[in-house]
Each structure stands twice: as C-alpha cells, then as structure tokens.
Amino acid sequence: MKEIKGTPGSAALFLFLAGLLCVFSGKSFLDMHRPEPIFPRPGLSEIKKLGDYLPALQDSAGDTDVYVFRGKEKGGNLLAVGGTHPNEPAGLVTTVLLIETIRAVRGDIFIIPRANASGFTHSDPQEGNPQRFSISTPAGPRRFRLGSRLTNPVDQWPDPAVYMNPPGQKLSGNEARNLNRCYPGRAKGHLTEKIAFGIMELIRKEKIDIAIDFHESAPEYPVINAIVFHENSAELAALAVMELQAAGIEIRLEASPVGLRGLSHREWGDEAGIKVLLLETPNASHGRLKGRPSSSLVVEGRDKFYARAARLGWLFVPFGEEGIPLSQRVARHLAAISALLKSLAELEPDKAIAMEGMPPSADVQQKGLGVFLHPPLKGT
Ligand SMILES: [Zn+2]
C-alpha cells in the first residue's frame, strides 16, 4: 500500500482551514439563536416574558417577549400572536410592524412576535431555505430569521411515535413540536406544551377578550386568504369580512372544525371563552410547488411554477407572474385587524379596542414595508 506523505506545513494549513470552517459554521449556528432586535414605539408600556405567566418557561428556549401597550381609556384587551409557525414570515413581520408603529388608545394590546421562539433557532430540514430574509428600508436592509414550523429538536427530543395532544387527539409524532396542535397545553408537559400553556395563562390572567393568530399557507392549500373563526366569533368574523370585501379585499370565512383539536382557533375559544380568529395569507416560499428557495422568494413572492399552477387551475388563490409579495400579505393582515376591531366596536361597544399609528393597509401595499419599519442597527 502506498504511503501518503505530507509536509508539516501542509498539515498545519489543513488544520488552520478546518479550524476556520469550525469558527464560521459555529458563528452561523449561534447567530440563529440570537433574535433580531425589535424597536418598539415609545408608546410601549412594558415588555413582559411568557415565563412571567408560566415560571417553568423562564430561562428555557420556549420563553419569549410579550410587548404590552396599555391604552388610557378602558376597553377590551387584544392579544396578537405572530411566529406560531416561524416559516410563515407574514405573522412575524405583521407583529413587528405593530410593535414599531402603534400606540394603544383604548384597551390593552398584548403582542407576541415569536410565539415559538425555539422554532426560530433552526430551519426545516431538506428544504434548502435561506436562514434569513431581508426587507429593504431607506437606511438599509432589515434582516429576519426564517425558521421552522416546529420546535427545534435540540430543545425537545425524541418525538413520540404517536402524539396524543392535551385534548386527546392522536397525531403523528412530530406534531408534538407543532405549537398549533398543543393547545391548551400542559403546565408540566414537554416544551411546546409548556409554551401553549403559557399563552393560555396570559389569556386568562390578562383577561384577553379577542385574540388573533397570524399565519400563512401554501397557495395550493384550500384554507387561504381566509379568516378561520371559533363559533363564538362567527358574527364578528362575518361583519369583518363584509367590511373587507367592501374595501375590495377578497377573503373567505372558514369555521373552526369542532373535531379538530389542539389549535388556537379551537382551544383558546373553548378553554377561555374568548373571541378567536386565525388569519391565513398565501406564502409561496413554504409551498410544495415552488422553484428555488431564496430570500427574494420569501419577500417578493414571485415564482414561475406557482404562476403556471394558477393557470392550470391548481391553486386556491389568484397567482400571477408578479407573485404575492410579503408587503401584500402583511397588508392583508393589517386590513383584517382594522376590520375586526371596527366590527368589535359595533357589536360590543364596551369592549372596543382602539390604537393609532398602524400604517394603513393600502399604504403598506403601495409603498412596501421598509418605510414603516425602524431603520436597522449599523452592522446588522
Ligand atoms: Zn401556520
């Protein structure tokens, strides 16, 4: 057998390059665990943690920030939740935009931008997704993590073969890490169940009246451009849809199926008796028919394969060559918030919630997201 010989110099170079690779990959890995800064508007009253409501979450990968805006006038209390599924960026960006622009006038507003904080610390395997996406602002790009639908397996492992969620529904094992299958949660359950229980505790302790859970779906999924409502919120959702349609925004109404358990739009309503709405917008970047994944696909939402699928009648939303950009998806969420709060004030005036400063949906759609977001920190 021929002996492979190397010089001490080449060995040292090899070790140096291997070390360099470890440093860069280690930095990239650690960066995924560092949430990007959010710059609250001065009207912010306080930043709480989910661990304040369930101490078992404190110092865990499931703890997350809760931004609280308290209005001077008494009214209802709103909970707005983004990042239940960290691979659905419109949820995160809508809640960040609210935190950076609003002031509460009437009632208290609680905003959780990264409901499943652990899901933001890794990417979906075998998807080839970018770790981040960038939104252009006049002062440079703001970067945000694109995470996974599920809790990081580093924080919760192993998955059971079959997952029995708290209401007793049997699901495939990895759904144990899907926050939107774990409600109403378990105080002593695994991490994702603890997060779900923490959110339930917030709803109970802060006397939330209405909660909105912001999501996105693949354009080939039937529940899309939709408001999913708990039956106790049917009138509110119907009134809001009429309001949106009058403004030229097509949106469908979907009743929360009574037998589908563990989801926010079912358990928040059943368990706490609050009004619950879950909103869906079309996101090509997490669909199955997409072409090459990229930050631009997340933000611009342009994909020739989806445009072709739309021409073949395979989709549940119109999808042209121009795509469905993130600004349009966030604008839809903002329009729905306005319509829901207006409808709530009509139906239950004593529970009315009012805020000022939220960018009008049409402006976000026309001018893009960047002009409304806080400028990035230098060097980020
Ligand atoms: Zn979702």
PDB file of C-alpha atoms and ligand atoms in Angstrom, residues 85 88 149 215-216, ligand 1:
ATOM      1  CA  HIS A  85     -45.033  28.873  12.754  1.00  0.00           C
ATOM      2  CA  GLU A  88     -44.625  31.823   7.861  1.00  0.00           C
ATOM      3  CA  ARG A 149     -42.805  25.113  11.580  1.00  0.00           C
ATOM      4  CA  HIS A 215     -50.373  32.531   9.824  1.00  0.00           C
ATOM      5  CA  GLU A 216     -49.591  31.810   6.179  1.00  0.00           C
TER       6      GLU A 216
HETATM    7 ZN    ZN B   1     -49.305  28.306  10.317  1.00  0.00          ZN
END
